[in-house]
Coordinates of C-alpha atoms and ligand atoms in Angstrom, one line a residue:
M1 CA 7.0 10.9 15.4
K2 CA 3.9 8.5 16.4
A3 CA 1.4 7.0 14.4
L4 CA -1.4 6.9 17.5
E5 CA -1.5 8.9 21.1
W6 CA -4.3 8.9 23.2
M7 CA -5.1 12.2 24.7
G8 CA -7.5 11.8 27.4
D9 CA -10.6 11.9 25.1
S10 CA -9.1 12.0 22.5
L11 CA -6.9 9.8 20.2
K12 CA -4.4 11.5 18.1
I13 CA -3.9 10.0 14.7
L14 CA -0.8 10.8 12.5
D15 CA -2.3 10.8 8.7
Q16 CA 0.1 8.8 6.8
T17 CA -1.2 9.3 3.8
R18 CA 0.2 12.7 3.5
L19 CA 3.9 12.1 4.7
P20 CA 6.6 12.4 3.8
V21 CA 5.0 16.0 2.1
E22 CA 3.3 16.7 5.0
I23 CA 3.0 16.2 8.6
K24 CA -0.5 16.5 9.8
Y25 CA -2.4 14.8 12.3
R26 CA -6.3 14.1 13.0
M27 CA -7.9 14.3 16.3
A28 CA -10.8 11.5 16.5
T29 CA -13.7 12.3 19.2
T30 CA -15.5 9.6 18.1
Y31 CA -15.5 6.0 17.0
E32 CA -16.9 6.5 13.8
E33 CA -13.5 8.9 12.8
V34 CA -11.2 5.8 14.1
A35 CA -13.0 3.7 12.3
E36 CA -13.1 6.3 8.9
A37 CA -8.7 6.8 9.0
I38 CA -8.3 2.9 9.6
E39 CA -10.4 2.5 6.5
K40 CA -8.6 5.8 4.5
M41 CA -5.4 4.1 6.1
E42 CA -4.4 7.4 7.2
V43 CA -3.5 4.6 10.5
R44 CA -2.2 1.6 8.7
G45 CA 0.3 -1.9 9.5
A46 CA -1.5 -4.4 11.4
P47 CA -0.4 -3.5 14.8
A48 CA -1.0 0.2 14.7
I49 CA -4.2 -0.8 13.4
G50 CA -5.5 -3.2 16.3
A51 CA -4.6 -0.4 18.5
A52 CA -6.1 2.6 17.5
A53 CA -9.4 0.2 17.0
A54 CA -9.5 -0.2 20.7
Y55 CA -8.6 3.3 21.2
G56 CA -11.6 3.6 18.8
Y57 CA -13.9 1.2 21.4
A58 CA -13.5 3.0 24.1
L59 CA -14.5 6.5 21.7
G60 CA -17.5 4.2 20.7
A61 CA -18.2 4.1 25.2
I62 CA -17.4 7.5 25.8
G63 CA -19.7 9.4 22.7
Y64 CA -22.8 6.8 24.6
S65 CA -24.8 9.0 26.7
G66 CA -28.2 6.4 26.7
E67 CA -28.9 4.1 30.1
L68 CA -26.9 1.8 31.6
A69 CA -29.0 -0.6 29.8
G70 CA -28.3 0.1 26.6
L71 CA -24.6 0.2 26.1
S72 CA -23.9 -3.4 25.4
A73 CA -26.0 -2.8 22.2
H74 CA -24.5 0.4 21.4
M75 CA -20.9 -1.2 22.3
E76 CA -21.8 -4.0 19.1
K77 CA -22.7 -1.2 16.6
V78 CA -19.2 0.4 17.8
Q79 CA -17.7 -3.4 17.2
H80 CA -19.0 -3.9 14.2
R81 CA -17.8 -0.8 12.6
L82 CA -14.1 -1.1 13.9
A83 CA -14.6 -4.5 12.5
E84 CA -15.4 -3.9 8.7
T85 CA -12.8 -1.4 8.4
R86 CA -9.8 -3.8 6.6
P87 CA -10.6 -7.6 6.4
T88 CA -6.7 -8.6 6.3
A89 CA -4.8 -7.3 9.2
V90 CA -6.2 -10.3 12.3
N91 CA -4.6 -8.0 14.7
L92 CA -7.9 -5.7 14.0
F93 CA -10.4 -8.9 15.3
W94 CA -7.7 -9.7 18.5
A95 CA -8.0 -6.3 19.4
L96 CA -11.8 -5.8 19.5
R97 CA -12.0 -9.2 21.2
R98 CA -9.6 -7.8 24.1
M99 CA -11.8 -5.0 24.5
E100 CA -15.1 -7.0 24.5
D101 CA -13.9 -8.9 27.0
R102 CA -13.3 -6.2 29.2
L103 CA -16.9 -4.7 28.2
R104 CA -18.1 -8.3 29.3
D105 CA -16.3 -8.6 32.5
Q106 CA -18.4 -4.8 33.3
H107 CA -21.4 -6.1 34.3
E108 CA -21.5 -5.3 37.3
A109 CA -20.4 -1.8 37.0
K110 CA -23.3 0.3 38.0
E111 CA -22.1 3.9 36.4
L112 CA -20.7 4.3 32.7
A113 CA -18.0 6.6 33.9
E114 CA -16.0 3.1 35.4
I115 CA -17.2 1.1 32.4
R116 CA -15.5 4.0 30.0
Q117 CA -13.2 4.6 32.6
A118 CA -12.0 0.4 32.2
L119 CA -12.0 0.9 28.8
V120 CA -9.4 3.4 28.4
A121 CA -7.7 1.1 30.5
E122 CA -7.6 -2.2 28.3
A123 CA -6.8 0.7 25.0
E124 CA -4.0 1.9 26.8
N125 CA -2.5 -1.3 28.2
I126 CA -2.9 -3.1 24.7
A127 CA -1.1 -0.1 23.2
E128 CA 1.6 -0.8 26.3
D129 CA 2.0 -4.6 25.4
D130 CA 2.6 -3.0 21.5
R131 CA 5.2 -1.5 22.7
R132 CA 7.0 -3.4 25.5
V133 CA 6.5 -6.9 22.4
N134 CA 8.7 -4.4 19.3
R135 CA 11.8 -4.2 21.6
L136 CA 11.8 -8.3 22.4
I137 CA 10.8 -9.0 18.6
G138 CA 14.0 -6.8 18.0
E139 CA 16.1 -8.2 20.9
H140 CA 15.7 -12.0 19.7
G141 CA 15.7 -10.9 15.8
N142 CA 19.2 -9.1 16.2
A143 CA 20.7 -12.2 17.1
I144 CA 19.5 -13.3 13.3
V145 CA 21.0 -10.2 11.3
T146 CA 25.2 -10.6 11.1
A147 CA 27.5 -7.7 12.0
E148 CA 27.3 -6.0 8.6
A149 CA 24.8 -7.1 6.8
N150 CA 22.2 -5.7 3.7
I151 CA 18.7 -5.7 4.9
L152 CA 15.9 -6.0 1.9
T153 CA 11.9 -5.0 3.4
H154 CA 9.3 -4.5 2.4
C155 CA 6.4 -1.9 3.1
N156 CA 6.8 -0.4 6.3
A157 CA 6.8 -2.7 9.4
G158 CA 8.4 0.0 11.5
A159 CA 7.3 2.4 14.4
L160 CA 4.5 4.0 11.8
A161 CA 2.8 0.3 11.5
T162 CA 2.7 -0.4 15.4
V163 CA 2.8 1.9 18.3
E164 CA 6.0 2.4 18.9
Y165 CA 9.8 1.0 17.3
G166 CA 8.2 -1.2 15.0
T167 CA 8.8 -5.6 14.3
A168 CA 10.6 -5.9 11.1
L169 CA 12.3 -2.4 11.7
G170 CA 12.4 -3.1 14.9
V171 CA 14.4 -6.3 14.2
I172 CA 16.9 -4.1 12.0
R173 CA 17.0 -1.0 15.3
A174 CA 18.2 -3.4 17.4
A175 CA 20.8 -4.8 14.9
Q176 CA 22.1 -1.3 14.9
Q177 CA 21.8 -0.4 18.6
A178 CA 24.4 -3.6 19.1
G179 CA 26.4 -1.9 17.2
K180 CA 26.0 -4.1 14.1
K181 CA 26.8 -1.9 10.6
V182 CA 23.3 -2.6 8.5
H183 CA 22.0 -1.1 5.7
V184 CA 18.7 -1.3 4.5
Y185 CA 16.9 -1.5 0.7
A186 CA 13.6 -0.3 1.0
G187 CA 10.9 -2.3 -1.7
E188 CA 8.6 1.1 -2.7
T189 CA 5.8 -1.2 -2.3
R190 CA 3.7 0.0 -5.2
P191 CA 0.9 0.6 -5.1
F192 CA 0.5 2.8 -1.9
L193 CA 4.1 3.8 -1.6
Q194 CA 4.6 3.0 2.3
G195 CA 8.5 1.8 1.3
A196 CA 9.1 5.4 -0.2
R197 CA 6.8 7.6 1.8
L198 CA 7.6 5.9 5.1
T199 CA 9.8 3.2 5.8
A200 CA 12.5 5.3 3.9
L201 CA 11.3 8.3 6.3
E202 CA 11.5 6.6 9.4
L203 CA 15.0 5.0 8.8
M204 CA 16.1 8.4 8.1
N205 CA 14.9 10.3 10.7
D206 CA 16.4 7.4 12.6
H207 CA 20.2 7.4 10.7
I208 CA 20.1 4.2 9.4
P209 CA 21.0 4.0 6.3
V210 CA 18.6 3.2 3.4
T211 CA 18.5 3.0 -0.4
L212 CA 15.2 2.9 -1.9
I213 CA 14.5 0.9 -4.4
A214 CA 11.3 0.5 -6.9
D215 CA 9.7 -3.8 -6.1
N216 CA 11.2 -4.8 -9.6
M217 CA 14.6 -4.1 -8.7
A218 CA 14.5 -6.7 -5.9
G219 CA 15.5 -10.1 -8.1
F220 CA 19.0 -7.6 -9.4
L221 CA 19.6 -6.9 -6.3
M222 CA 19.6 -10.4 -5.1
Q223 CA 21.8 -11.8 -8.5
Q224 CA 24.3 -8.9 -8.0
G225 CA 24.8 -10.6 -4.6
N226 CA 23.9 -7.6 -2.7
I227 CA 21.1 -8.7 -0.7
D228 CA 21.8 -10.8 3.0
L229 CA 18.4 -10.9 4.2
V230 CA 15.0 -10.4 4.0
I231 CA 13.2 -9.5 6.6
V232 CA 9.1 -8.2 5.8
G233 CA 6.4 -8.2 8.6
A234 CA 3.4 -9.3 8.7
D235 CA -0.9 -8.9 8.6
R236 CA -1.8 -12.4 9.2
I237 CA -0.1 -15.4 10.3
A238 CA -2.1 -19.1 9.5
A239 CA -1.8 -22.1 11.8
N240 CA 0.6 -24.0 9.4
G241 CA 2.7 -20.5 8.6
D242 CA 1.5 -19.4 5.6
T243 CA 2.0 -15.5 5.9
A244 CA -0.2 -12.6 4.6
N245 CA 1.5 -9.4 4.2
K246 CA 1.5 -6.6 2.5
I247 CA 1.2 -7.5 -1.6
G248 CA 4.8 -7.9 -3.4
T249 CA 6.1 -10.0 -0.3
Y250 CA 5.4 -13.1 -2.0
S251 CA 7.4 -12.2 -4.7
L252 CA 10.3 -11.3 -3.0
A253 CA 10.6 -14.7 -0.7
V254 CA 10.6 -16.9 -4.5
L255 CA 13.1 -14.7 -5.5
A256 CA 14.7 -15.1 -2.1
H257 CA 14.9 -18.5 -2.5
A258 CA 16.2 -18.7 -5.8
H259 CA 19.1 -16.7 -5.0
G260 CA 19.8 -19.0 -1.1
I261 CA 18.8 -15.6 1.2
P262 CA 16.9 -15.9 4.0
F263 CA 13.4 -15.2 4.7
Y264 CA 12.4 -13.7 8.2
V265 CA 8.6 -12.6 9.4
A266 CA 8.6 -10.1 12.1
A267 CA 5.3 -9.9 13.7
P268 CA 3.6 -10.2 17.1
T269 CA 1.9 -13.6 18.5
S270 CA -1.9 -11.3 18.2
T271 CA -0.5 -11.8 14.5
I272 CA -1.1 -15.6 14.6
D273 CA -4.5 -16.9 14.0
L274 CA -4.9 -20.4 14.7
K275 CA -8.2 -20.4 14.0
V276 CA -7.1 -20.1 10.4
P277 CA -5.5 -23.5 9.4
S278 CA -3.9 -22.2 6.2
G279 CA -3.2 -18.5 4.0
Q280 CA -6.2 -20.2 1.6
D281 CA -8.2 -19.3 4.3
I282 CA -7.3 -15.8 5.4
P283 CA -9.1 -12.5 3.5
I284 CA -7.7 -10.9 1.2
E285 CA -8.9 -6.9 1.1
E286 CA -8.9 -4.9 -2.2
R287 CA -8.8 -2.0 -2.6
N288 CA -9.9 1.1 -5.0
P289 CA -9.2 1.0 -8.7
K290 CA -7.7 4.8 -8.3
E291 CA -4.9 3.8 -6.3
L292 CA -3.3 2.0 -9.4
R293 CA -5.0 4.2 -12.2
E294 CA -3.7 7.3 -10.1
V295 CA -0.3 8.8 -8.3
F296 CA -0.7 11.1 -5.4
G297 CA -3.7 12.3 -7.3
V298 CA -2.4 12.5 -10.5
Q299 CA -3.0 10.1 -13.6
V300 CA -1.0 7.6 -14.1
A301 CA -3.3 4.9 -17.0
P302 CA -6.2 5.4 -18.8
P303 CA -9.2 6.7 -16.3
E304 CA -11.3 3.6 -17.6
V305 CA -8.7 0.6 -17.6
P306 CA -9.7 -2.5 -15.4
V307 CA -7.9 -2.7 -12.3
Y308 CA -6.9 -5.7 -10.1
N309 CA -5.9 -4.1 -7.1
P310 CA -5.1 -6.9 -4.4
A311 CA -3.4 -5.1 -1.1
F312 CA -2.2 -8.3 0.8
D313 CA -0.3 -11.8 -1.0
V314 CA 0.3 -14.8 1.3
T315 CA 4.3 -16.2 1.5
P316 CA 3.3 -19.8 1.8
A317 CA 5.4 -21.5 5.2
K318 CA 7.7 -23.2 2.8
L319 CA 9.3 -20.1 2.0
I320 CA 10.0 -18.9 5.5
T321 CA 12.7 -19.0 7.2
G322 CA 11.9 -18.0 10.8
I323 CA 9.2 -16.3 12.1
I324 CA 10.3 -13.4 14.4
T325 CA 8.5 -13.0 17.8
E326 CA 8.1 -11.8 21.3
K327 CA 8.8 -15.8 22.4
G328 CA 11.8 -15.8 20.7
I329 CA 12.1 -17.2 17.1
V330 CA 9.9 -20.0 15.8
T331 CA 11.3 -22.1 12.5
S332 CA 10.0 -25.0 10.8
P333 CA 7.5 -27.1 11.3
Y334 CA 5.3 -24.4 11.4
S335 CA 1.9 -26.4 12.3
V336 CA 3.3 -28.3 15.4
N337 CA 5.8 -25.2 16.4
L338 CA 3.8 -21.7 16.2
L339 CA 1.0 -23.9 18.4
K340 CA 3.5 -24.8 21.1
M341 CA 4.6 -21.4 21.6
M342 CA 1.1 -20.3 21.9
V343 CA 0.3 -22.1 24.5
R344 CA 3.6 -21.8 26.5
S345 CA 3.1 -18.4 28.4
Ligands
MRU401 O1 -1.8 -1.9 4.3 P1 -1.0 -1.7 5.5 O2 -0.4 -0.3 5.2 O3 -2.0 -1.8 6.5 O4 0.1 -2.6 5.0 C1 0.9 -3.2 6.4 C2 2.0 -4.3 5.5 O5 1.8 -4.6 5.3 C3 2.8 -4.4 7.2 O6 3.8 -5.1 6.8 C4 2.0 -5.2 8.6 O7 0.8 -5.1 8.5 C5 3.1 -5.7 9.7 S1 3.3 -4.3 9.7 C6 4.3 -4.4 11.6

């Protein structure tokens, strides 16, 4: 199961809102359809959102049939539409910036076809980089996994959240491939249930032992000595190491700290946003109240009950044991070490 696949003139998107009940794809042929798929979370997870947006940008150029002179105004519209889909994962803006840079490089091109080809090639590069980077995250992260480990993860930071392999689940895959005996506790991740619907499915498909728990069970498991390690993904890491990830991550970090359990974040460097000084400055998406009042269309709360539904929270850097990236593992002091790592090639 691939989250997304470029088909030459369209983007095949696995509709993750339907999993695991139904395997359904959307063939997106326009940038608007890609934007809609990101908004509706048919494609989700920071790196997958970035790659999808890059292909969406390329589709924006493919769908343009006007004069060459009008292309840049059109592409600004495309960029704006894709950028407004989800605010927290910085990979979206990172990927769109790469695409805009590539478009700017084409200022001497005489044919639209040439520009379209260059943009598709750049989207393919972004996807290929993600595949490569996730493997490296796995290799580095394997070092922190003991020979037998019960690992708690949250949300889905796996193959479904990336182009391939995953970040947090990439580390777990690498550890298993290295012969380690890993067992994963997947938090169900209310309200969108990425843990129950996606992580459980992904790990089962790969024959990695997994046990599903409700989010409110994590503390009890830690108290019983059943968790050795927590590994989660990230949507945006501020310059000081504060990390935005799926709502509920912060609670797990506090619990891990209280129980002396290592808490790691696994993410590509494209998730690090040095322009944002601390977690306070990370925009947190709020989603539709229906996600709490209903589960899969079934009402579970009074229809008019006021709802607060932030999709992410911020874990302060002081609760993070290390950040596993494709360039290695960064530890405190993050303000110094993240910057050092980012300038290193
Ligand atoms: O709202 P989602 O499903 O897009 O949120 C996903 C997460 O929070 C992931 O942990 C994060 O994007 C990292 S994915 C490798």
